[in-house]
PDB file of C-alpha atoms in Angstrom:
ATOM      1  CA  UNK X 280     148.251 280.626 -18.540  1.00 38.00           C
ATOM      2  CA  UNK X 281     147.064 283.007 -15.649  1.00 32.00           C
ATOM      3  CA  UNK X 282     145.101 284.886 -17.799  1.00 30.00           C
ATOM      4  CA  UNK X 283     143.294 281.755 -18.499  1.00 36.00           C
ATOM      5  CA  UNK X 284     142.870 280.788 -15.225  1.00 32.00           C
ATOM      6  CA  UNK X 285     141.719 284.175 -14.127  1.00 29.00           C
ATOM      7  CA  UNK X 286     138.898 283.944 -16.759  1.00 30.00           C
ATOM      8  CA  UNK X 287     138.192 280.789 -16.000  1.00 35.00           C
ATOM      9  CA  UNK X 288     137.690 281.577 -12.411  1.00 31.00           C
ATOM     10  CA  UNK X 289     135.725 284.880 -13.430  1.00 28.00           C
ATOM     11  CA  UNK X 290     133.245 282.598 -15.297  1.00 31.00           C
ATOM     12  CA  UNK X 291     132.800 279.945 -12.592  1.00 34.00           C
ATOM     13  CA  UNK X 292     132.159 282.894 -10.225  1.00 27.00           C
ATOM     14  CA  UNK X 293     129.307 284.352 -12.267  1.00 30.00           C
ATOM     15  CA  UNK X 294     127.869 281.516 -12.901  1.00 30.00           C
ATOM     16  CA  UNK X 295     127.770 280.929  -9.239  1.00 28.00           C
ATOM     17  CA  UNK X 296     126.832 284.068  -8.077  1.00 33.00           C
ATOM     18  CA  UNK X 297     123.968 284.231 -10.765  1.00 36.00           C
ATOM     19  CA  UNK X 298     122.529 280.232  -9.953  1.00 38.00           C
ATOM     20  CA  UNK X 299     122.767 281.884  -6.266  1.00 34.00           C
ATOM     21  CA  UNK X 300     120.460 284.900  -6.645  1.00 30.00           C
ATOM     22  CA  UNK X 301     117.764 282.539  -8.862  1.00 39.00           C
ATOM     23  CA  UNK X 302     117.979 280.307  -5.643  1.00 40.00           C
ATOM     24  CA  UNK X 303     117.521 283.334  -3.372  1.00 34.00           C
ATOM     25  CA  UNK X 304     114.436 284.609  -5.741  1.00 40.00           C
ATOM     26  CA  UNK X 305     112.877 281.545  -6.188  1.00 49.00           C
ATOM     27  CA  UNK X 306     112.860 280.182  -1.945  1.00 47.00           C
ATOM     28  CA  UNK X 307     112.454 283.792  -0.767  1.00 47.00           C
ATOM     29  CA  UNK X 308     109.001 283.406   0.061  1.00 42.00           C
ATOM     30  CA  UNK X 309     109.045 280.306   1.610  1.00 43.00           C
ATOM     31  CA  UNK X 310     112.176 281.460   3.978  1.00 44.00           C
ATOM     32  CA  UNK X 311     111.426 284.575   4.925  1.00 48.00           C
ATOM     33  CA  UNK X 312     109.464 284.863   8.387  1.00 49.00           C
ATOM     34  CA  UNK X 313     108.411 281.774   8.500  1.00 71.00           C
ATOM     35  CA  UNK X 314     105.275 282.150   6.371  1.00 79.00           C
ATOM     36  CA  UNK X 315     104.001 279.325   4.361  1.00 85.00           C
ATOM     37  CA  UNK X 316     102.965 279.821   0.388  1.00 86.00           C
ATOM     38  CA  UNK X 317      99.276 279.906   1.787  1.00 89.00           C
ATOM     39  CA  UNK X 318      99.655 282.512   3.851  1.00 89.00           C
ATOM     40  CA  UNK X 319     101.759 284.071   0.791  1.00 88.00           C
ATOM     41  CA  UNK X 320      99.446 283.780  -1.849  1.00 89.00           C
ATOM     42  CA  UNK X 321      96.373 284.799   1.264  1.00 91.00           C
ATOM     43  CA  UNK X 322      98.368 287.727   1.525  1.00 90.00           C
ATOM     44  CA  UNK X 323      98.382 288.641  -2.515  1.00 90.00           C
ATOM     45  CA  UNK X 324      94.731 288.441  -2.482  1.00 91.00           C
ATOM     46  CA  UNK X 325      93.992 290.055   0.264  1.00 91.00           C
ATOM     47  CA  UNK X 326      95.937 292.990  -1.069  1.00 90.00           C
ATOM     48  CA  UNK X 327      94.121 292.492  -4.302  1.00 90.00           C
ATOM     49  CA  UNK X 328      90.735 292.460  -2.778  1.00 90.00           C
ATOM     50  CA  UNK X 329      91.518 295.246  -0.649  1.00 89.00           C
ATOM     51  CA  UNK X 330      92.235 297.375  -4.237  1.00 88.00           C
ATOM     52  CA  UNK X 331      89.005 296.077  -5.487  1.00 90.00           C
ATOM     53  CA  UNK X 332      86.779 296.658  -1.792  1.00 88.00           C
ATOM     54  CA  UNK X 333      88.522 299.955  -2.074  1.00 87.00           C
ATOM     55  CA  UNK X 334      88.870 301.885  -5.791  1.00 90.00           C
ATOM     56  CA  UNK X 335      87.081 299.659  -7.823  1.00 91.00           C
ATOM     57  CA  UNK X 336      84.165 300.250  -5.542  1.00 92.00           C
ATOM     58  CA  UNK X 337      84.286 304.040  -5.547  1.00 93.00           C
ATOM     59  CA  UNK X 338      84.205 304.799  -9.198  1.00 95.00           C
ATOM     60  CA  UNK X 339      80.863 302.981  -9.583  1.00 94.00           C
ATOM     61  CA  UNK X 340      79.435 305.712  -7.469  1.00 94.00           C
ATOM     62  CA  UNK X 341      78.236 309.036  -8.537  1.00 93.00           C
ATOM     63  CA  UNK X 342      81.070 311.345  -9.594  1.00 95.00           C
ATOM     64  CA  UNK X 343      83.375 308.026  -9.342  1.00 96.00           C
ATOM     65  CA  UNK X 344      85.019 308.766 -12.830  1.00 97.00           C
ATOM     66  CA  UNK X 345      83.801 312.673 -13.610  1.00 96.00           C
ATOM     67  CA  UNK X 346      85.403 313.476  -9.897  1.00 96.00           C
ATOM     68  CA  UNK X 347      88.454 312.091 -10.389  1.00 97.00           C
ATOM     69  CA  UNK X 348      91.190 313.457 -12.451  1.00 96.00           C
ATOM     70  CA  UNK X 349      93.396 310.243 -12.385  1.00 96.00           C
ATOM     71  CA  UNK X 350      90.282 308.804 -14.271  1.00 97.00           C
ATOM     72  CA  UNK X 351      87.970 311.348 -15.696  1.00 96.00           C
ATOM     73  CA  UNK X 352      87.533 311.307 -19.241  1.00 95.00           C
ATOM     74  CA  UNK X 353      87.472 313.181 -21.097  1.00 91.00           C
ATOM     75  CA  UNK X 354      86.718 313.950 -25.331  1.00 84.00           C
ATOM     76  CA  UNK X 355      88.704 311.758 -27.450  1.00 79.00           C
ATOM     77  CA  UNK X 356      91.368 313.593 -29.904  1.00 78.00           C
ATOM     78  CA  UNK X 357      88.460 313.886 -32.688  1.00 72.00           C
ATOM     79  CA  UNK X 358      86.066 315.455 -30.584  1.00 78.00           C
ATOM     80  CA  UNK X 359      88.249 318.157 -28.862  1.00 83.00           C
ATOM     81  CA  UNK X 360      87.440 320.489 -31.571  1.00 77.00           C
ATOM     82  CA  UNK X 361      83.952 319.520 -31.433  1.00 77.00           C
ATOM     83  CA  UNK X 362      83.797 321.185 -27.369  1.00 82.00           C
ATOM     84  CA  UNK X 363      86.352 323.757 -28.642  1.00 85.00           C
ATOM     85  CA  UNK X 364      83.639 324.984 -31.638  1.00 82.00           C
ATOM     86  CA  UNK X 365      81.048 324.409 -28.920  1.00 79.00           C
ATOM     87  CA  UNK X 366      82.535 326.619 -26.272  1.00 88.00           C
ATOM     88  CA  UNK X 367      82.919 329.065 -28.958  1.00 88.00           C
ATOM     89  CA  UNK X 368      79.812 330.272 -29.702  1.00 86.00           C
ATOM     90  CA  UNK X 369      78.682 329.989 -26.350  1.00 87.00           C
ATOM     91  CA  UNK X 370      77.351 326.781 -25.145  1.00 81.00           C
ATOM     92  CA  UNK X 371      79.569 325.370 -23.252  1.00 84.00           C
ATOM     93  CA  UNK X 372      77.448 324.594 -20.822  1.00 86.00           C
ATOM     94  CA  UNK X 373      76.531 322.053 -23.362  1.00 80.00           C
ATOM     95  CA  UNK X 374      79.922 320.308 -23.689  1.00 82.00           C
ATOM     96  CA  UNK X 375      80.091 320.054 -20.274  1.00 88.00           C
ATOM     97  CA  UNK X 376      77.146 318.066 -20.023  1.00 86.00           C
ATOM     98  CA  UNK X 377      78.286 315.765 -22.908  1.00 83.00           C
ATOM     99  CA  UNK X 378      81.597 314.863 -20.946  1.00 89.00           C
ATOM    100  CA  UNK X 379      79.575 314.162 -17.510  1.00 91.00           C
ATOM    101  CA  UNK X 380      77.415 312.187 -19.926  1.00 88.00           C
ATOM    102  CA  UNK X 381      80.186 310.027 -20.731  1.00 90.00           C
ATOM    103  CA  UNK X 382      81.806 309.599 -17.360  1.00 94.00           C
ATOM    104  CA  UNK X 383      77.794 308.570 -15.692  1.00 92.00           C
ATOM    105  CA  UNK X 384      78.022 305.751 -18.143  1.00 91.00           C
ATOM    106  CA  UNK X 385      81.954 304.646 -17.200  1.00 93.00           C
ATOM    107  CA  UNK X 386      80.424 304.935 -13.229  1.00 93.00           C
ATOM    108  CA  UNK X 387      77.359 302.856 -14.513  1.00 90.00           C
ATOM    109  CA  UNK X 388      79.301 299.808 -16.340  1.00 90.00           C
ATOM    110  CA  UNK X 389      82.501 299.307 -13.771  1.00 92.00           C
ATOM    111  CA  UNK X 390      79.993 297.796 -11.578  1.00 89.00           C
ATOM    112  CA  UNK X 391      80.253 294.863 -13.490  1.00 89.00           C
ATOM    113  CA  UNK X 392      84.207 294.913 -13.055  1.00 90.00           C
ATOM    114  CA  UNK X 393      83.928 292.863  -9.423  1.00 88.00           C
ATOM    115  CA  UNK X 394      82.783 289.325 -10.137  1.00 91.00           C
ATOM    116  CA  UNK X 395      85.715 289.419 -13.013  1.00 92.00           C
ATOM    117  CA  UNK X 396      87.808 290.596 -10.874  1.00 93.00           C
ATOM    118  CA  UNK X 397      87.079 288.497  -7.827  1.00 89.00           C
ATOM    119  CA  UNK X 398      87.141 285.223  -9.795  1.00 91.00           C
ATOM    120  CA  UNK X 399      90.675 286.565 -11.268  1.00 92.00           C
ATOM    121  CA  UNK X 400      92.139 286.917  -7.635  1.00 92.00           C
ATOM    122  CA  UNK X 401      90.595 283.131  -6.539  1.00 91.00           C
ATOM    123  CA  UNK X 402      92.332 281.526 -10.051  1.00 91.00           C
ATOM    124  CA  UNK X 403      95.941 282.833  -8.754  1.00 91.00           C
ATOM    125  CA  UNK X 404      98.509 280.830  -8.379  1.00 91.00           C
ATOM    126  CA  UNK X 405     101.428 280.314  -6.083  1.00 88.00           C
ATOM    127  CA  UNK X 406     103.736 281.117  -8.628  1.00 90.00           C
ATOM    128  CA  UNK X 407     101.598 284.093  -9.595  1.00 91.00           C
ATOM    129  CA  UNK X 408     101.284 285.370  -6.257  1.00 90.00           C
ATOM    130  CA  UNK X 409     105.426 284.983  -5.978  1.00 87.00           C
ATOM    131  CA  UNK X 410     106.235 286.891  -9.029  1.00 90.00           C
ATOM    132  CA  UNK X 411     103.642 289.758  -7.938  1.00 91.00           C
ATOM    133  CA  UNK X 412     105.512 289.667  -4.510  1.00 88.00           C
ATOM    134  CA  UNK X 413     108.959 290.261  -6.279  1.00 87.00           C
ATOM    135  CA  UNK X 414     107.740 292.371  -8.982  1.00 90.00           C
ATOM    136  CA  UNK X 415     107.401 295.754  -9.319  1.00 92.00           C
ATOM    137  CA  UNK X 416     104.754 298.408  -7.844  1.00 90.00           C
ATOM    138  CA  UNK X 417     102.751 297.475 -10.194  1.00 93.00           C
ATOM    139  CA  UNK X 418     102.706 293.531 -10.785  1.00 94.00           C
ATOM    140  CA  UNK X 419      99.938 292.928  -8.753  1.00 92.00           C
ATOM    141  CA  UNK X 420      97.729 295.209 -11.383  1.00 93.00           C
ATOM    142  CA  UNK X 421      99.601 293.806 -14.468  1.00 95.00           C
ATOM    143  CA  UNK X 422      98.222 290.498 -13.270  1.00 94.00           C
ATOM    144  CA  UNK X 423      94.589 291.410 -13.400  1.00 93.00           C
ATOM    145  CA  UNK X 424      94.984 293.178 -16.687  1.00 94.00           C
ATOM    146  CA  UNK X 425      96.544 290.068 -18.179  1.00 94.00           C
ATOM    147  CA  UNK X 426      93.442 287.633 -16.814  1.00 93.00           C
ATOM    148  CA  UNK X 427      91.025 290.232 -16.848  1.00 95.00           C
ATOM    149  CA  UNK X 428      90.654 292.795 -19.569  1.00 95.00           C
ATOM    150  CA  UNK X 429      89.107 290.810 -22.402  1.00 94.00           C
ATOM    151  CA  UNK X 430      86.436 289.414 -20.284  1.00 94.00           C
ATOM    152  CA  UNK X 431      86.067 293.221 -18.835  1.00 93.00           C
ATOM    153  CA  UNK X 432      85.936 294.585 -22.354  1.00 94.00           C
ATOM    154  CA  UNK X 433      83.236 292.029 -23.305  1.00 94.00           C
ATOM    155  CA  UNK X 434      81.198 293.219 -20.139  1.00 91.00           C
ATOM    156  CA  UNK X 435      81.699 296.787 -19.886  1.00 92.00           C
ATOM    157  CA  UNK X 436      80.796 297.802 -23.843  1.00 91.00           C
ATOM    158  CA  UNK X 437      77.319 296.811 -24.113  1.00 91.00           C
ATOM    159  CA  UNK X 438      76.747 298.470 -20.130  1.00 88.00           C
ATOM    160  CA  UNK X 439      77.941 301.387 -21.631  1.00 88.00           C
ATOM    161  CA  UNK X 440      75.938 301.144 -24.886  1.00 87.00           C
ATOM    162  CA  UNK X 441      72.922 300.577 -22.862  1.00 88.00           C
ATOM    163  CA  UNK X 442      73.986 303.070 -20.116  1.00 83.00           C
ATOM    164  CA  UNK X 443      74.505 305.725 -22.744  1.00 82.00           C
ATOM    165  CA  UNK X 444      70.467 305.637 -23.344  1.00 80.00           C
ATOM    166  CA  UNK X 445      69.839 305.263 -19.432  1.00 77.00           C
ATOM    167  CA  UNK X 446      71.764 308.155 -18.440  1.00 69.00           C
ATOM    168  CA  UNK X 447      70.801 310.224 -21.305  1.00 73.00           C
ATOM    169  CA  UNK X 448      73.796 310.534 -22.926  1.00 73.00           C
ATOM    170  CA  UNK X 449      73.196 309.235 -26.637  1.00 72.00           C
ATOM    171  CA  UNK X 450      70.270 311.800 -26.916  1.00 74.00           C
ATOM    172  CA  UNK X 451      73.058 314.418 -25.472  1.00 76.00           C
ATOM    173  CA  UNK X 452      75.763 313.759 -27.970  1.00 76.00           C
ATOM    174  CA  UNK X 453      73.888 313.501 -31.060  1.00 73.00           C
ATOM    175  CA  UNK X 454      72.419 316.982 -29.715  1.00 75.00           C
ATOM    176  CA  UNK X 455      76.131 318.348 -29.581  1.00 74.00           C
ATOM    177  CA  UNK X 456      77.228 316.661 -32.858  1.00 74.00           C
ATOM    178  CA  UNK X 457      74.047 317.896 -34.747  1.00 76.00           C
ATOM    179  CA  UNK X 458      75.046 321.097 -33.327  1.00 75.00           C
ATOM    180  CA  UNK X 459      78.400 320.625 -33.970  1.00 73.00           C
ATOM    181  CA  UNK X 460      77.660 319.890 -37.428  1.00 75.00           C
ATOM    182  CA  UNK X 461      75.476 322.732 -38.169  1.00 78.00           C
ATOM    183  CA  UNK X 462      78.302 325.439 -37.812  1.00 75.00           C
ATOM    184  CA  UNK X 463      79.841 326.944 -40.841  1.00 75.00           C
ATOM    185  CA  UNK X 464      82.998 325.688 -42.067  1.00 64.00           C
ATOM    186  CA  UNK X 465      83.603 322.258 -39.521  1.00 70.00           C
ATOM    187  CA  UNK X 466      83.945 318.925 -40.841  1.00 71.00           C
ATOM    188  CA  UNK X 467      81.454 316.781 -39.878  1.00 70.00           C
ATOM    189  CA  UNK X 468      82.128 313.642 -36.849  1.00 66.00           C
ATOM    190  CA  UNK X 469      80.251 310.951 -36.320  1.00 61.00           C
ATOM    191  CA  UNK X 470      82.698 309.182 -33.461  1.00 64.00           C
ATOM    192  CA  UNK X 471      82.833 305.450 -32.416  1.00 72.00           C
ATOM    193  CA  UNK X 472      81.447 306.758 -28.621  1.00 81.00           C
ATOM    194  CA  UNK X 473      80.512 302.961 -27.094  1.00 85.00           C
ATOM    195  CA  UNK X 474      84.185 301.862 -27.773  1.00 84.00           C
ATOM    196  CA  UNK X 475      86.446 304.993 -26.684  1.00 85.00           C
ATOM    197  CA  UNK X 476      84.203 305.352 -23.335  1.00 90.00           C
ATOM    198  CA  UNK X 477      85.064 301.254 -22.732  1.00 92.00           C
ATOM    199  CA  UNK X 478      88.478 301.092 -23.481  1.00 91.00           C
ATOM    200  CA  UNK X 479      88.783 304.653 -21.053  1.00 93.00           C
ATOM    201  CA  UNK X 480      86.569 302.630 -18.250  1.00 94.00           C
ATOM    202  CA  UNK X 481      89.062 300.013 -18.408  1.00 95.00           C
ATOM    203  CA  UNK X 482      92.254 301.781 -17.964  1.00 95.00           C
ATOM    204  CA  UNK X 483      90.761 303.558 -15.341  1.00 95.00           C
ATOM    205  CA  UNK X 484      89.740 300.916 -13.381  1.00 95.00           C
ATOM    206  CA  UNK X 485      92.966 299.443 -13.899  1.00 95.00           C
ATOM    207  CA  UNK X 486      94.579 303.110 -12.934  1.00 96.00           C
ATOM    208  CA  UNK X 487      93.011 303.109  -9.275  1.00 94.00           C
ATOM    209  CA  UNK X 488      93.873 299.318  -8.648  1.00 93.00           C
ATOM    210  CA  UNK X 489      97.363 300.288  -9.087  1.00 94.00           C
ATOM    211  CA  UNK X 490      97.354 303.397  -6.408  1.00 93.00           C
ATOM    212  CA  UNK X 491      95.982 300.909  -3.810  1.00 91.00           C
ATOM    213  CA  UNK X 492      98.814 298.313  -4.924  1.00 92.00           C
ATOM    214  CA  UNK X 493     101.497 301.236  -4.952  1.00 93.00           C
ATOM    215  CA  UNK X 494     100.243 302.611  -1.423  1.00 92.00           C
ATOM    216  CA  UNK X 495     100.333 299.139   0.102  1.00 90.00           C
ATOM    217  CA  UNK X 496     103.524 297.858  -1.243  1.00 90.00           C
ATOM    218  CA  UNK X 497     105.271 301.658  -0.359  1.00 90.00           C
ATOM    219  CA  UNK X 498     103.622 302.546   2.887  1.00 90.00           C
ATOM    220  CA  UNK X 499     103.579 300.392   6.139  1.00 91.00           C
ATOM    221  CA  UNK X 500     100.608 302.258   7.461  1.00 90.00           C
ATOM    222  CA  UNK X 501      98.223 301.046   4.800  1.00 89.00           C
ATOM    223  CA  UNK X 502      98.918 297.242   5.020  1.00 91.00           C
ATOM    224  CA  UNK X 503      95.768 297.041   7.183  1.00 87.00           C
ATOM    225  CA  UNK X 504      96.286 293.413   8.593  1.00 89.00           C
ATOM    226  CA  UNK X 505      98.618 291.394  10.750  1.00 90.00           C
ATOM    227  CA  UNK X 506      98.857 289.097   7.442  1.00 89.00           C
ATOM    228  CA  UNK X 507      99.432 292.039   4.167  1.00 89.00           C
ATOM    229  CA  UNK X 508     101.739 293.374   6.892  1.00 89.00           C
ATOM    230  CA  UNK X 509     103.856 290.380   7.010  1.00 89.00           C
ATOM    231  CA  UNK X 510     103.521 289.200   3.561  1.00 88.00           C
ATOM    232  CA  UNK X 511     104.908 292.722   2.335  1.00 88.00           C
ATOM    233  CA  UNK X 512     107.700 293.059   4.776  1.00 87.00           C
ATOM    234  CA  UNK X 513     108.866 290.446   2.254  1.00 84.00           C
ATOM    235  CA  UNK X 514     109.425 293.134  -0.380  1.00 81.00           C
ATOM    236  CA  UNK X 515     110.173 295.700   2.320  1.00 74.00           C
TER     237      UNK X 515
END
Protein backbone atom coordinates (compact mmCIF):
# COMPACT_ATOMS: atom_id res chain seq x y z
CA UNK A 1 0.00 0.00 0.00
CA UNK A 2 2.96 2.54 0.49
CA UNK A 3 4.62 1.37 -2.31
CA UNK A 4 1.62 2.36 -4.20
CA UNK A 5 1.29 5.50 -2.84
CA UNK A 6 4.92 6.32 -3.26
CA UNK A 7 4.52 5.62 -7.05
CA UNK A 8 1.63 7.26 -7.23
CA UNK A 9 3.09 10.35 -5.78
CA UNK A 10 6.34 9.84 -8.01
CA UNK A 11 4.03 10.02 -11.08
CA UNK A 12 1.96 13.04 -10.03
CA UNK A 13 5.33 14.74 -9.35
CA UNK A 14 6.69 14.22 -12.86
CA UNK A 15 3.95 15.00 -14.40
CA UNK A 16 4.02 18.22 -12.56
CA UNK A 17 7.40 19.04 -12.77
CA UNK A 18 7.38 18.24 -16.61
CA UNK A 19 3.75 20.47 -17.39
CA UNK A 20 5.99 23.08 -15.26
CA UNK A 21 9.12 23.34 -17.44
CA UNK A 22 6.69 23.36 -20.89
CA UNK A 23 5.05 26.38 -19.01
CA UNK A 24 8.46 27.90 -18.22
CA UNK A 25 9.61 27.25 -22.10
CA UNK A 26 6.69 28.30 -23.64
CA UNK A 27 6.10 32.12 -21.42
CA UNK A 28 9.88 32.58 -21.17
CA UNK A 29 10.00 35.13 -23.67
CA UNK A 30 7.23 37.02 -22.81
CA UNK A 31 8.46 37.15 -18.91
CA UNK A 32 11.75 37.69 -19.06
CA UNK A 33 12.84 41.53 -18.92
CA UNK A 34 9.95 42.79 -19.74
CA UNK A 35 10.26 42.55 -23.53
CA UNK A 36 7.27 42.11 -25.65
CA UNK A 37 7.17 39.23 -28.62
CA UNK A 38 7.87 42.28 -31.03
CA UNK A 39 10.75 43.27 -29.64
CA UNK A 40 11.52 39.32 -29.46
CA UNK A 41 11.01 38.37 -32.81
CA UNK A 42 12.87 42.34 -33.80
CA UNK A 43 15.58 40.94 -31.98
CA UNK A 44 15.76 37.38 -34.09
CA UNK A 45 15.94 39.33 -37.18
CA UNK A 46 18.08 41.67 -36.38
CA UNK A 47 20.52 38.96 -35.44
CA UNK A 48 19.65 37.30 -38.68
CA UNK A 49 20.24 40.32 -40.76
CA UNK A 50 23.26 41.12 -38.99
CA UNK A 51 24.64 37.33 -40.28
CA UNK A 52 23.48 38.22 -43.67
CA UNK A 53 24.92 42.32 -43.63
CA UNK A 54 27.92 40.52 -42.32
CA UNK A 55 29.13 36.85 -43.98
CA UNK A 56 26.77 36.53 -46.56
CA UNK A 57 28.05 39.81 -47.85
CA UNK A 58 31.75 38.98 -47.76
CA UNK A 59 31.86 35.82 -49.75
CA UNK A 60 30.35 37.59 -52.79
CA UNK A 61 33.54 39.53 -52.91
CA UNK A 62 36.73 38.58 -54.51
CA UNK A 63 38.52 35.77 -52.66
CA UNK A 64 35.08 35.47 -50.55
CA UNK A 65 35.02 31.57 -50.99
CA UNK A 66 38.83 30.75 -52.45
CA UNK A 67 40.11 32.86 -49.15
CA UNK A 68 38.35 31.16 -46.80
CA UNK A 69 39.05 27.76 -45.56
CA UNK A 70 35.69 27.33 -43.63
CA UNK A 71 34.27 27.66 -47.26
CA UNK A 72 36.74 27.14 -49.99
CA UNK A 73 36.12 24.42 -52.22
CA UNK A 74 37.64 22.53 -53.26
CA UNK A 75 37.73 19.23 -56.12
CA UNK A 76 35.00 16.89 -55.53
CA UNK A 77 36.10 13.10 -54.56
CA UNK A 78 36.19 12.22 -58.50
CA UNK A 79 38.34 14.88 -59.44
CA UNK A 80 41.07 14.65 -56.69
CA UNK A 81 42.96 12.33 -58.82
CA UNK A 82 42.39 14.44 -61.71
CA UNK A 83 44.75 17.56 -59.72
CA UNK A 84 46.78 14.67 -58.22
CA UNK A 85 47.74 13.32 -62.11
CA UNK A 86 47.92 17.03 -62.89
CA UNK A 87 50.39 18.02 -60.24
CA UNK A 88 52.28 15.09 -61.34
CA UNK A 89 53.65 15.82 -64.38
CA UNK A 90 54.07 19.26 -63.58
CA UNK A 91 51.28 21.60 -64.07
CA UNK A 92 50.00 22.32 -61.18
CA UNK A 93 49.89 25.59 -61.71
CA UNK A 94 47.05 24.46 -63.81
CA UNK A 95 44.93 22.80 -61.08
CA UNK A 96 45.27 25.61 -59.14
CA UNK A 97 43.67 27.74 -61.51
CA UNK A 98 40.79 25.22 -62.04
CA UNK A 99 39.91 25.33 -58.19
CA UNK A 100 40.04 29.38 -58.10
CA UNK A 101 37.90 28.88 -61.20
CA UNK A 102 35.36 27.22 -59.25
CA UNK A 103 35.37 29.28 -56.10
CA UNK A 104 35.06 32.94 -58.64
CA UNK A 105 31.85 31.36 -59.71
CA UNK A 106 30.53 30.34 -55.87
CA UNK A 107 31.67 34.38 -55.09
CA UNK A 108 29.72 35.31 -58.36
CA UNK A 109 26.22 33.41 -57.65
CA UNK A 110 25.85 34.00 -53.57
CA UNK A 111 25.01 37.43 -54.55
CA UNK A 112 21.78 36.30 -55.32
CA UNK A 113 21.50 34.62 -51.72
CA UNK A 114 20.16 38.20 -50.04
CA UNK A 115 16.69 38.92 -51.38
CA UNK A 116 15.97 34.99 -50.39
CA UNK A 117 17.29 35.46 -47.49
CA UNK A 118 15.84 38.80 -46.50
CA UNK A 119 12.28 37.79 -47.46
CA UNK A 120 12.98 34.47 -45.24
CA UNK A 121 13.81 36.68 -42.08
CA UNK A 122 10.46 39.15 -42.81
CA UNK A 123 8.09 35.66 -43.16
CA UNK A 124 9.23 34.62 -39.41
CA UNK A 125 7.07 34.02 -37.02
CA UNK A 126 6.67 34.53 -33.33
CA UNK A 127 6.77 31.06 -32.70
CA UNK A 128 9.74 30.75 -35.05
CA UNK A 129 11.60 33.43 -33.57
CA UNK A 130 10.85 31.61 -29.89
CA UNK A 131 12.10 28.27 -30.82
CA UNK A 132 15.36 29.93 -32.47
CA UNK A 133 15.69 31.84 -29.08
CA UNK A 134 15.61 28.47 -27.07
CA UNK A 135 17.32 26.42 -29.54
CA UNK A 136 20.61 25.62 -30.02
CA UNK A 137 23.74 27.68 -31.52
CA UNK A 138 22.62 26.94 -34.45
CA UNK A 139 18.65 27.27 -34.78
CA UNK A 140 18.70 30.51 -36.06
CA UNK A 141 20.70 28.99 -39.34
CA UNK A 142 18.59 25.74 -39.35
CA UNK A 143 15.71 28.12 -39.88
CA UNK A 144 16.95 29.70 -43.05
CA UNK A 145 18.06 26.40 -44.44
CA UNK A 146 14.59 24.99 -43.88
CA UNK A 147 12.77 28.21 -45.79
CA UNK A 148 15.55 28.90 -47.88
CA UNK A 149 17.62 26.30 -49.64
CA UNK A 150 15.34 25.14 -52.43
CA UNK A 151 14.62 28.56 -53.59
CA UNK A 152 18.64 29.19 -53.16
CA UNK A 153 19.37 26.05 -55.13
CA UNK A 154 16.97 27.16 -57.91
CA UNK A 155 18.90 30.61 -57.99
CA UNK A 156 22.39 29.84 -57.45
CA UNK A 157 22.78 26.80 -60.30
CA UNK A 158 22.12 28.56 -63.40
CA UNK A 159 24.50 31.84 -61.80
CA UNK A 160 26.97 29.38 -61.59
CA UNK A 161 26.37 27.75 -65.00
CA UNK A 162 26.48 31.10 -66.50
CA UNK A 163 29.29 32.34 -64.17
CA UNK A 164 31.38 29.34 -65.12
CA UNK A 165 31.60 30.93 -68.87
CA UNK A 166 31.98 34.59 -67.35
CA UNK A 167 34.79 33.84 -65.21
CA UNK A 168 36.41 31.53 -67.54
CA UNK A 169 36.12 28.58 -65.85
CA UNK A 170 34.26 26.06 -68.30
CA UNK A 171 37.02 26.81 -70.95
CA UNK A 172 39.56 26.04 -67.83
CA UNK A 173 38.20 22.71 -66.83
CA UNK A 174 37.59 21.15 -70.05
CA UNK A 175 41.39 22.32 -70.61
CA UNK A 176 42.37 20.24 -67.39
CA UNK A 177 40.03 17.29 -68.17
CA UNK A 178 41.23 17.10 -71.87
CA UNK A 179 44.51 17.12 -70.29
CA UNK A 180 43.59 14.96 -67.77
CA UNK A 181 42.34 12.60 -70.21
CA UNK A 182 45.22 12.53 -72.47
CA UNK A 183 47.64 10.83 -69.90
CA UNK A 184 48.43 7.21 -70.18
CA UNK A 185 46.66 4.82 -68.13
CA UNK A 186 43.69 7.32 -66.26
CA UNK A 187 40.16 6.72 -66.65
CA UNK A 188 38.48 9.24 -68.25
CA UNK A 189 35.87 12.06 -66.07
CA UNK A 190 33.52 14.01 -67.38
CA UNK A 191 32.04 15.49 -63.79
CA UNK A 192 28.56 17.05 -63.10
CA UNK A 193 30.64 20.66 -62.30
CA UNK A 194 27.29 23.19 -62.27
CA UNK A 195 25.72 20.96 -59.50
CA UNK A 196 28.75 20.06 -57.02
CA UNK A 197 29.92 23.93 -57.17
CA UNK A 198 25.92 24.83 -56.10
CA UNK A 199 25.28 22.48 -53.59
CA UNK A 200 29.16 23.62 -52.07
CA UNK A 201 27.90 27.51 -52.48
CA UNK A 202 25.06 26.62 -50.42
CA UNK A 203 26.54 24.99 -47.48
CA UNK A 204 28.89 27.58 -47.39
CA UNK A 205 26.75 30.28 -47.21
CA UNK A 206 24.89 28.49 -44.73
CA UNK A 207 28.49 27.71 -42.87
CA UNK A 208 29.29 31.57 -42.29
CA UNK A 209 25.60 32.42 -41.20
CA UNK A 210 26.11 30.06 -38.47
CA UNK A 211 29.63 31.67 -37.09
CA UNK A 212 27.79 35.04 -36.88
CA UNK A 213 24.76 33.18 -35.04
CA UNK A 214 27.35 31.19 -32.79
CA UNK A 215 29.44 34.49 -32.01
CA UNK A 216 26.30 36.42 -31.11
CA UNK A 217 24.48 33.92 -29.10
CA UNK A 218 28.18 32.98 -27.17
CA UNK A 219 29.79 36.36 -26.87
CA UNK A 220 28.26 39.53 -25.19
CA UNK A 221 30.62 41.78 -27.04
CA UNK A 222 29.21 41.03 -30.46
CA UNK A 223 25.45 41.63 -29.73
CA UNK A 224 25.96 45.10 -31.28
CA UNK A 225 22.60 46.74 -30.08
CA UNK A 226 20.76 47.75 -26.95
CA UNK A 227 17.91 45.34 -28.47
CA UNK A 228 20.15 41.71 -29.71
CA UNK A 229 21.70 42.53 -26.33
CA UNK A 230 18.58 42.14 -24.45
CA UNK A 231 16.85 39.68 -26.53
CA UNK A 232 19.94 37.23 -26.01
CA UNK A 233 20.42 37.76 -22.36
CA UNK A 234 17.29 35.59 -22.68
CA UNK A 235 19.41 32.56 -23.59
CA UNK A 236 22.32 33.91 -21.56
Amino acid sequence: MIKRVFLSCLVCFSLISCAELQSIAENLPQQAAGLSETEIGNGLKEALDKGIDEQVTKLTQTNGFYGNELVKILLPEELQKVEKGLRDIGLGSLADEGIKALNRAAEDATKEATPIFVNAVKEMTFTDAKNILLGDNRAATTYLENKTTTELYSKFNPVIKNSFSKVGADQIWSNIITKYNNIPFTENVNPDLTDYVTQQALQGVYTMIAVEETEIRTDISSRTSDLLKSVFALQD
